[in-house]
PDB file of C-alpha atoms in Angstrom:
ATOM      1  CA  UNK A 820     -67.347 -18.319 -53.917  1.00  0.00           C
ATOM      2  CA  UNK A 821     -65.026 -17.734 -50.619  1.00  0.00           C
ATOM      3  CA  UNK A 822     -62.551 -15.525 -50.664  1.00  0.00           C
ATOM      4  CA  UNK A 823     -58.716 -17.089 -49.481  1.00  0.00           C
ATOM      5  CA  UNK A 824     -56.947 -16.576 -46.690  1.00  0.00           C
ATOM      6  CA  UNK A 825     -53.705 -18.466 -46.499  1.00  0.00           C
ATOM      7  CA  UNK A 826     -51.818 -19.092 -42.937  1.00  0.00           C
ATOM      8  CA  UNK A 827     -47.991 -20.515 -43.219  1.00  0.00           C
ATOM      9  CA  UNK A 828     -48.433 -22.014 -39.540  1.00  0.00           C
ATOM     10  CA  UNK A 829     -49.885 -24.868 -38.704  1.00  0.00           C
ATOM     11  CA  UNK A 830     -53.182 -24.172 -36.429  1.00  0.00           C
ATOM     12  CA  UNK A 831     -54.360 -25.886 -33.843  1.00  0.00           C
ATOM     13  CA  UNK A 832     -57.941 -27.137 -34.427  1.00  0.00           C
ATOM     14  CA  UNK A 833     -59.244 -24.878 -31.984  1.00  0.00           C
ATOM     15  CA  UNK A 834     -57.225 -21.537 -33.666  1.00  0.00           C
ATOM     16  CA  UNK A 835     -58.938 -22.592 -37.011  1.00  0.00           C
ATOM     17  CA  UNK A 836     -62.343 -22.872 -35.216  1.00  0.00           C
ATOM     18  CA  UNK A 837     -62.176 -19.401 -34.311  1.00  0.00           C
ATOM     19  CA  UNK A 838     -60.860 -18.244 -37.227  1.00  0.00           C
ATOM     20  CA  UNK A 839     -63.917 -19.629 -39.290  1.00  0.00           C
ATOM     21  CA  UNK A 840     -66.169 -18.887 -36.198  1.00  0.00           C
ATOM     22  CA  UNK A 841     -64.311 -14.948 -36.883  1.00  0.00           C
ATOM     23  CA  UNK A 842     -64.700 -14.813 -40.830  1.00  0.00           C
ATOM     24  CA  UNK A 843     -67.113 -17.817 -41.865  1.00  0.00           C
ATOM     25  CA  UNK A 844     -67.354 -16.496 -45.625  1.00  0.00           C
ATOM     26  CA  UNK A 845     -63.490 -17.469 -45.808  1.00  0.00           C
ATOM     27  CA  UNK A 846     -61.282 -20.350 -47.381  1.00  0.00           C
ATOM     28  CA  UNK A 847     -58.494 -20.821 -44.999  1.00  0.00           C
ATOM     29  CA  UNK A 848     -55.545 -22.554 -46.022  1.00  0.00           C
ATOM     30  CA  UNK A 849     -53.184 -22.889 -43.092  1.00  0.00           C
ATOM     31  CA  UNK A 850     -50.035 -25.120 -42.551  1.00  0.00           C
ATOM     32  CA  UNK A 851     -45.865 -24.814 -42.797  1.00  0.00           C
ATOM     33  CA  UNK A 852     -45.891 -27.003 -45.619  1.00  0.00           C
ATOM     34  CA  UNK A 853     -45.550 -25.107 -49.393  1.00  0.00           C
ATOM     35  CA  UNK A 854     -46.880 -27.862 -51.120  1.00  0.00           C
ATOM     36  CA  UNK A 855     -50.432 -27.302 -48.704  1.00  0.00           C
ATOM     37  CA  UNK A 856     -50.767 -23.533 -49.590  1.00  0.00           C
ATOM     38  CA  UNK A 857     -48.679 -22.944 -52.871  1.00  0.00           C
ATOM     39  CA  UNK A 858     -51.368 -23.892 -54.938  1.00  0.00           C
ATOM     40  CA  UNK A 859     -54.046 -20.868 -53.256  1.00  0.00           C
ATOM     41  CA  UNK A 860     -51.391 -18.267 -53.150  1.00  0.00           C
ATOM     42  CA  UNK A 861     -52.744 -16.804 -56.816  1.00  0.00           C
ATOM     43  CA  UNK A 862     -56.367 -16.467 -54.866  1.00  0.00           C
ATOM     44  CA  UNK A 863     -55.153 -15.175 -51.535  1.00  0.00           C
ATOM     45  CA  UNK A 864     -56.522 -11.986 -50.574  1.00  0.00           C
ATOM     46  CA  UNK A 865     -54.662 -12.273 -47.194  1.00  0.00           C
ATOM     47  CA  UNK A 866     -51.429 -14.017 -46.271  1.00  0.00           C
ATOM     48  CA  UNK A 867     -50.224 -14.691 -42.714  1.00  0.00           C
ATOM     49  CA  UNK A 868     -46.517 -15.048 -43.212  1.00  0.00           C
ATOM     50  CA  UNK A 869     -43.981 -14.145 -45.978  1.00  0.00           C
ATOM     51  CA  UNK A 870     -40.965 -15.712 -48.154  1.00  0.00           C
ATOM     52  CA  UNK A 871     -39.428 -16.066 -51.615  1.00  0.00           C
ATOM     53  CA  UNK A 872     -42.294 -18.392 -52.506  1.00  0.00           C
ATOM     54  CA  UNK A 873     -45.091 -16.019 -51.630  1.00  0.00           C
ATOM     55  CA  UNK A 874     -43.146 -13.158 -52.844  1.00  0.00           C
ATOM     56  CA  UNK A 875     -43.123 -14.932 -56.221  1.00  0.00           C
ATOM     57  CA  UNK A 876     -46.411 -16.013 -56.683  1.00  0.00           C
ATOM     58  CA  UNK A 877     -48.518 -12.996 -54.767  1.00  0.00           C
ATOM     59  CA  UNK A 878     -47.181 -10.004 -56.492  1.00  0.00           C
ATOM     60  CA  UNK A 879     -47.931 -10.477 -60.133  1.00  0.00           C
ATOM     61  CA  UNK A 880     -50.225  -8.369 -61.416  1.00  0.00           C
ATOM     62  CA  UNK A 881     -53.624 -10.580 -61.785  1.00  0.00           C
ATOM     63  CA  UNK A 882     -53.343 -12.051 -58.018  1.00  0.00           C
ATOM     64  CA  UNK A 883     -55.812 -10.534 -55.396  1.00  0.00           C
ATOM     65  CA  UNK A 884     -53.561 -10.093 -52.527  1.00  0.00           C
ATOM     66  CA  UNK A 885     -54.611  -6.917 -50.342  1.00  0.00           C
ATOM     67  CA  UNK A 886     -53.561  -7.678 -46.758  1.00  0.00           C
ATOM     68  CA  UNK A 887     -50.083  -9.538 -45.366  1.00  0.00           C
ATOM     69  CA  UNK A 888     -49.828  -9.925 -42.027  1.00  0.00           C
ATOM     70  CA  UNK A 889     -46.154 -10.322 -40.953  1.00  0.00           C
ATOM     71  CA  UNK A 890     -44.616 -12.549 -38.224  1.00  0.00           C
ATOM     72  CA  UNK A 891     -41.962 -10.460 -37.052  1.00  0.00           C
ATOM     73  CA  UNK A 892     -41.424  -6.660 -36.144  1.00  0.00           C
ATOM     74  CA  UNK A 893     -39.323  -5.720 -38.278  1.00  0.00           C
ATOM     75  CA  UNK A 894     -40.068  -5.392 -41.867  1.00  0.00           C
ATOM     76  CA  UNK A 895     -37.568  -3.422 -43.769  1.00  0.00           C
ATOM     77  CA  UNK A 896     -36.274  -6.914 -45.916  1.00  0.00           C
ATOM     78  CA  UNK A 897     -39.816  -6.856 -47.383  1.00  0.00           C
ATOM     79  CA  UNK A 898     -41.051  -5.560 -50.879  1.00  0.00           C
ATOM     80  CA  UNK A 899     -42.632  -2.423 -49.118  1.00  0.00           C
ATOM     81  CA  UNK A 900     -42.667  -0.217 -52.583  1.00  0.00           C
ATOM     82  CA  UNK A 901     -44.803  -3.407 -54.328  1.00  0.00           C
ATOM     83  CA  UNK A 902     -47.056  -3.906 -51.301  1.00  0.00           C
ATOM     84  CA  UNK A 903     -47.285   0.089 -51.897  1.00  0.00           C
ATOM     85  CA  UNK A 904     -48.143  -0.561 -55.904  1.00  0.00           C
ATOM     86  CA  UNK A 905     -51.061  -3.120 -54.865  1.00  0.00           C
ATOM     87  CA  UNK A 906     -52.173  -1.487 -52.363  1.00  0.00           C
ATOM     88  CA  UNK A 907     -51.175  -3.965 -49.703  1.00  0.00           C
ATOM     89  CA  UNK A 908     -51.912  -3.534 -46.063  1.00  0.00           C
ATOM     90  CA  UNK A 909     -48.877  -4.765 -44.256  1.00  0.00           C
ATOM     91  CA  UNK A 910     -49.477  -5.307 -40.342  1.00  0.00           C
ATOM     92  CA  UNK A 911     -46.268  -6.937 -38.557  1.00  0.00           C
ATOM     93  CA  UNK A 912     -46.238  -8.433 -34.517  1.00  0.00           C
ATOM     94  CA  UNK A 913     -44.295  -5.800 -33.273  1.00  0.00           C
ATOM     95  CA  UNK A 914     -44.661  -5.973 -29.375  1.00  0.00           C
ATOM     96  CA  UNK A 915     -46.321  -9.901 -28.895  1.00  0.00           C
ATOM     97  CA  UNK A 916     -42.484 -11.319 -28.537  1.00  0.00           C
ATOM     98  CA  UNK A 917     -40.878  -9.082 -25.773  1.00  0.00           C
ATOM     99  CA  UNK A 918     -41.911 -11.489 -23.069  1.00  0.00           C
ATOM    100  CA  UNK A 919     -40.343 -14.461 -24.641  1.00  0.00           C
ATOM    101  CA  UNK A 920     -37.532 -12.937 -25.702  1.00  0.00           C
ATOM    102  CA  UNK A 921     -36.308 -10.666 -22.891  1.00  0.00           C
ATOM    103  CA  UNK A 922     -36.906 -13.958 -20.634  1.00  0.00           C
ATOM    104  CA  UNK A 923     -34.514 -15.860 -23.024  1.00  0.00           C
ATOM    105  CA  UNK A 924     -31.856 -13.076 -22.517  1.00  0.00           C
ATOM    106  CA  UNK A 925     -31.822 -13.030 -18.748  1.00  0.00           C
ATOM    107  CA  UNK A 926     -32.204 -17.122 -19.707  1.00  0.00           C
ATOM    108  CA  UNK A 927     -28.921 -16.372 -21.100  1.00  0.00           C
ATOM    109  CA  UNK A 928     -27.050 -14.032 -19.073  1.00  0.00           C
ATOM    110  CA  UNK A 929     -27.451 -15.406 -15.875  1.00  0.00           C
ATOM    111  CA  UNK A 930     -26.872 -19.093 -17.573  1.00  0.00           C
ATOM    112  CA  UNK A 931     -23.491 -17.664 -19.119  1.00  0.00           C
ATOM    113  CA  UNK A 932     -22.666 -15.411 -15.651  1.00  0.00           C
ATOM    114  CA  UNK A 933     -23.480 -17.978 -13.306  1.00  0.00           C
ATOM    115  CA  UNK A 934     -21.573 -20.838 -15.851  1.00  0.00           C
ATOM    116  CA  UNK A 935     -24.405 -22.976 -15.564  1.00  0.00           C
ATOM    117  CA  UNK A 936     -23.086 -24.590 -19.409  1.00  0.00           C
ATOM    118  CA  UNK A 937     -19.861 -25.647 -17.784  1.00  0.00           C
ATOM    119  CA  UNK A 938     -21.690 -26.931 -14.632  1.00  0.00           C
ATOM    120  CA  UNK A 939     -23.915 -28.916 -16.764  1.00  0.00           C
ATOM    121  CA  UNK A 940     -20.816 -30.453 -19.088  1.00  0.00           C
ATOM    122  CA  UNK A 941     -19.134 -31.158 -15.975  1.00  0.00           C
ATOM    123  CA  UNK A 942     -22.112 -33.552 -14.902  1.00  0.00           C
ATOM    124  CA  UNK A 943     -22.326 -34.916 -17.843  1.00  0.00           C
ATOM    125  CA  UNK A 944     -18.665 -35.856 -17.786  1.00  0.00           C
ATOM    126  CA  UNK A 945     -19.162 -37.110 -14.395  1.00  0.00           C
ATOM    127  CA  UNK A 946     -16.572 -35.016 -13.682  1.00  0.00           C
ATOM    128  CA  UNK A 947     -17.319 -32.710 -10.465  1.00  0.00           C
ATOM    129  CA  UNK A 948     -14.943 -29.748 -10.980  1.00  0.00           C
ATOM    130  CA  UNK A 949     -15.456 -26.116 -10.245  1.00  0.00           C
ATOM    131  CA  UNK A 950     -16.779 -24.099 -12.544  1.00  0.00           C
ATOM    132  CA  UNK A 951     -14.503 -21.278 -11.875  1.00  0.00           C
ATOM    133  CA  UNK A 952     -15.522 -17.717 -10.308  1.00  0.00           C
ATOM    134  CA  UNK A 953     -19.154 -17.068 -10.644  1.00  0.00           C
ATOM    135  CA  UNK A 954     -19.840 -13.926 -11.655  1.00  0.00           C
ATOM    136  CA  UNK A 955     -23.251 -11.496 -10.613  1.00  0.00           C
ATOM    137  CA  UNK A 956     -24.692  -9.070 -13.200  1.00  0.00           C
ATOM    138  CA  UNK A 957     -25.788  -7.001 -10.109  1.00  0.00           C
ATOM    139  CA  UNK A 958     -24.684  -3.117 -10.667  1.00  0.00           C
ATOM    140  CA  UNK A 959     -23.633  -4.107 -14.570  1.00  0.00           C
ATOM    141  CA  UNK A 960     -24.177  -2.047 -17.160  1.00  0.00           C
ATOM    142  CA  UNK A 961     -26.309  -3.371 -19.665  1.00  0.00           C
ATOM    143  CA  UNK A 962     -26.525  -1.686 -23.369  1.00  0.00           C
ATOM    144  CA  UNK A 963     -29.794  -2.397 -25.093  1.00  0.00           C
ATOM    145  CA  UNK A 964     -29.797  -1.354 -29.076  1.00  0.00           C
ATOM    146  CA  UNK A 965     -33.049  -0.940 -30.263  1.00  0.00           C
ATOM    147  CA  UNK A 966     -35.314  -0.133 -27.726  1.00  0.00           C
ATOM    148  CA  UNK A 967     -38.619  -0.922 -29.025  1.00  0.00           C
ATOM    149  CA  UNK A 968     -41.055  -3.522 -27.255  1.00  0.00           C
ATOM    150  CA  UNK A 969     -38.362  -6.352 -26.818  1.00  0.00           C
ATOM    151  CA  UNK A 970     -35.553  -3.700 -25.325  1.00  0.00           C
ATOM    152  CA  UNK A 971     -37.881  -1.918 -22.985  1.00  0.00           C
ATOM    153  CA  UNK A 972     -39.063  -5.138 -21.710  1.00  0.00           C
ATOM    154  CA  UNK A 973     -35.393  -6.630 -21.245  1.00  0.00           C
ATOM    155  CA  UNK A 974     -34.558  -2.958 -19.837  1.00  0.00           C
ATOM    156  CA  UNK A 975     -37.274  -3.999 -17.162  1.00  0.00           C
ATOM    157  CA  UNK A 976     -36.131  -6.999 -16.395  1.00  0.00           C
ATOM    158  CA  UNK A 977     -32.276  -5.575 -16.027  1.00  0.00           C
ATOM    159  CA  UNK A 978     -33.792  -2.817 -13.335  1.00  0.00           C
ATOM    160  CA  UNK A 979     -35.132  -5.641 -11.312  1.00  0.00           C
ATOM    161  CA  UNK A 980     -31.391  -7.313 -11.416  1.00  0.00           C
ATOM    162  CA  UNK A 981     -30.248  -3.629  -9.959  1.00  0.00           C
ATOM    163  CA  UNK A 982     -28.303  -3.041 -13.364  1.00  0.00           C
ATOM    164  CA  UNK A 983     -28.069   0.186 -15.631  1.00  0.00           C
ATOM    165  CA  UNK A 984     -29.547   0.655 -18.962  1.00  0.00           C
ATOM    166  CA  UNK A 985     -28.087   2.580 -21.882  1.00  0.00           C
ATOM    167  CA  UNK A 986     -30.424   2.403 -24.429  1.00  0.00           C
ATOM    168  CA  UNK A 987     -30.243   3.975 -28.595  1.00  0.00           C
ATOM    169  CA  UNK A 988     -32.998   3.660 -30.684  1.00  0.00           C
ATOM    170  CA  UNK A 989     -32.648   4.202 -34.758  1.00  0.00           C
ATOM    171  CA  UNK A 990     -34.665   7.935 -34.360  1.00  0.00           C
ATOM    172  CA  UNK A 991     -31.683   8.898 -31.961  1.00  0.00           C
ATOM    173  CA  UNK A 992     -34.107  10.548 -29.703  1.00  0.00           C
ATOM    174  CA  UNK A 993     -32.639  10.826 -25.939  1.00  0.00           C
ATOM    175  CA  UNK A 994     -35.099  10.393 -23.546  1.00  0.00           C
ATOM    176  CA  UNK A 995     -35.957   8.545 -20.105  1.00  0.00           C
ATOM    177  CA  UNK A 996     -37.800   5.524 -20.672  1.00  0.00           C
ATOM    178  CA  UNK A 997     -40.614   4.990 -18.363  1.00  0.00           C
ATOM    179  CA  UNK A 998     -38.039   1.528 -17.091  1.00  0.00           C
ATOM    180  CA  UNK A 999     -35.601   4.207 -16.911  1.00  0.00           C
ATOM    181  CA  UNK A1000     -34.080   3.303 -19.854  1.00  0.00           C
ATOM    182  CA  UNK A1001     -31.567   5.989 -21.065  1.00  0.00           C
ATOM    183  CA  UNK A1002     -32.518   6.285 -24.986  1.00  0.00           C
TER     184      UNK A1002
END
């Protein structure tokens, strides 16, 4: 009998090649839709992915869950004293997103500094007004709260853009970030 593994993303064929290729004495479940791994939840031993649903079904006594691995970084919403109880391994993607997401907040600022969204109504309008002053984040300050993965990478990117970084992380420590990052 295989032991479950249940993914709440929808894999590529190629991701659940490897996968299988990875751990070929497996079941894996995978997909966003409930209704396609609801009914292995009871005989999951790992779970990619967390909600009510899971929550529900996954802690109760009887079920064999022993590893959840987490989407996000943070994980302080989750039911760390039950994973505790059963012995759960909880790993979380702390770090993978700070590319993505520093880019969309430069994305952002220089969109909202440079009023590219009035710019673009304007066209759509067919209207050809000025935007108004443009403004340059160039010698800004920049505060960054939370400087883990995602706010040293943004303090990076804010360097390059000749701007200072305050940083405060929740230890309070005060230190110079290797991007120079005051924390």
């Amino acid at each position: 009998m295989k032991r479950t593994m249940v993914i709440m993303q929808t894999l590529t064929p190629e991701q659940a090649g490897r996968i299988r290729e990875w751990a070929p004495d497996w079941h894996i479940v995978h997909g966003r839709s409930r209704e396609v791994w609801r009914p292995y939840l009871n005989e999951a031993e790992i779970v990619a992915g967390w909600n009510a649903a899971v929550a529900e079904a996954c802690l109760l006594p009887a079920t064999k869950l022993r590893w959840v691995q987490y989407w996000g970084a943070g994980v302080d919403g989750l039911p760390l004293g039950a994973f505790a109880q059963k012995g759960v391994v909880l790993t979380n993607a702390s770090g993978v997103h700070a590319f993505p997401i520093s880019e969309t907040i430069f994305a952002m600022i220089l969109s909202l500094t440079r009023k590219v969204h009035l710019s673009l109504r304007h066209q759509l309008e067919h209207r050809w007004a000025d935007p108004g002053g443009l403004g340059e984040i160039h010698g800004k300050t920049m505060g960054i709260i939370g400087v883990g993965a995602i706010g040293e990478e943004t303090a990076k990117l804010a360097k390059a853009f000749g701007m200072k970084v305050l940083g405060v992380r929740r230890s309070g420590s005060r230190r110079l970030g290797s991007t120079g990052c005051m924390t």
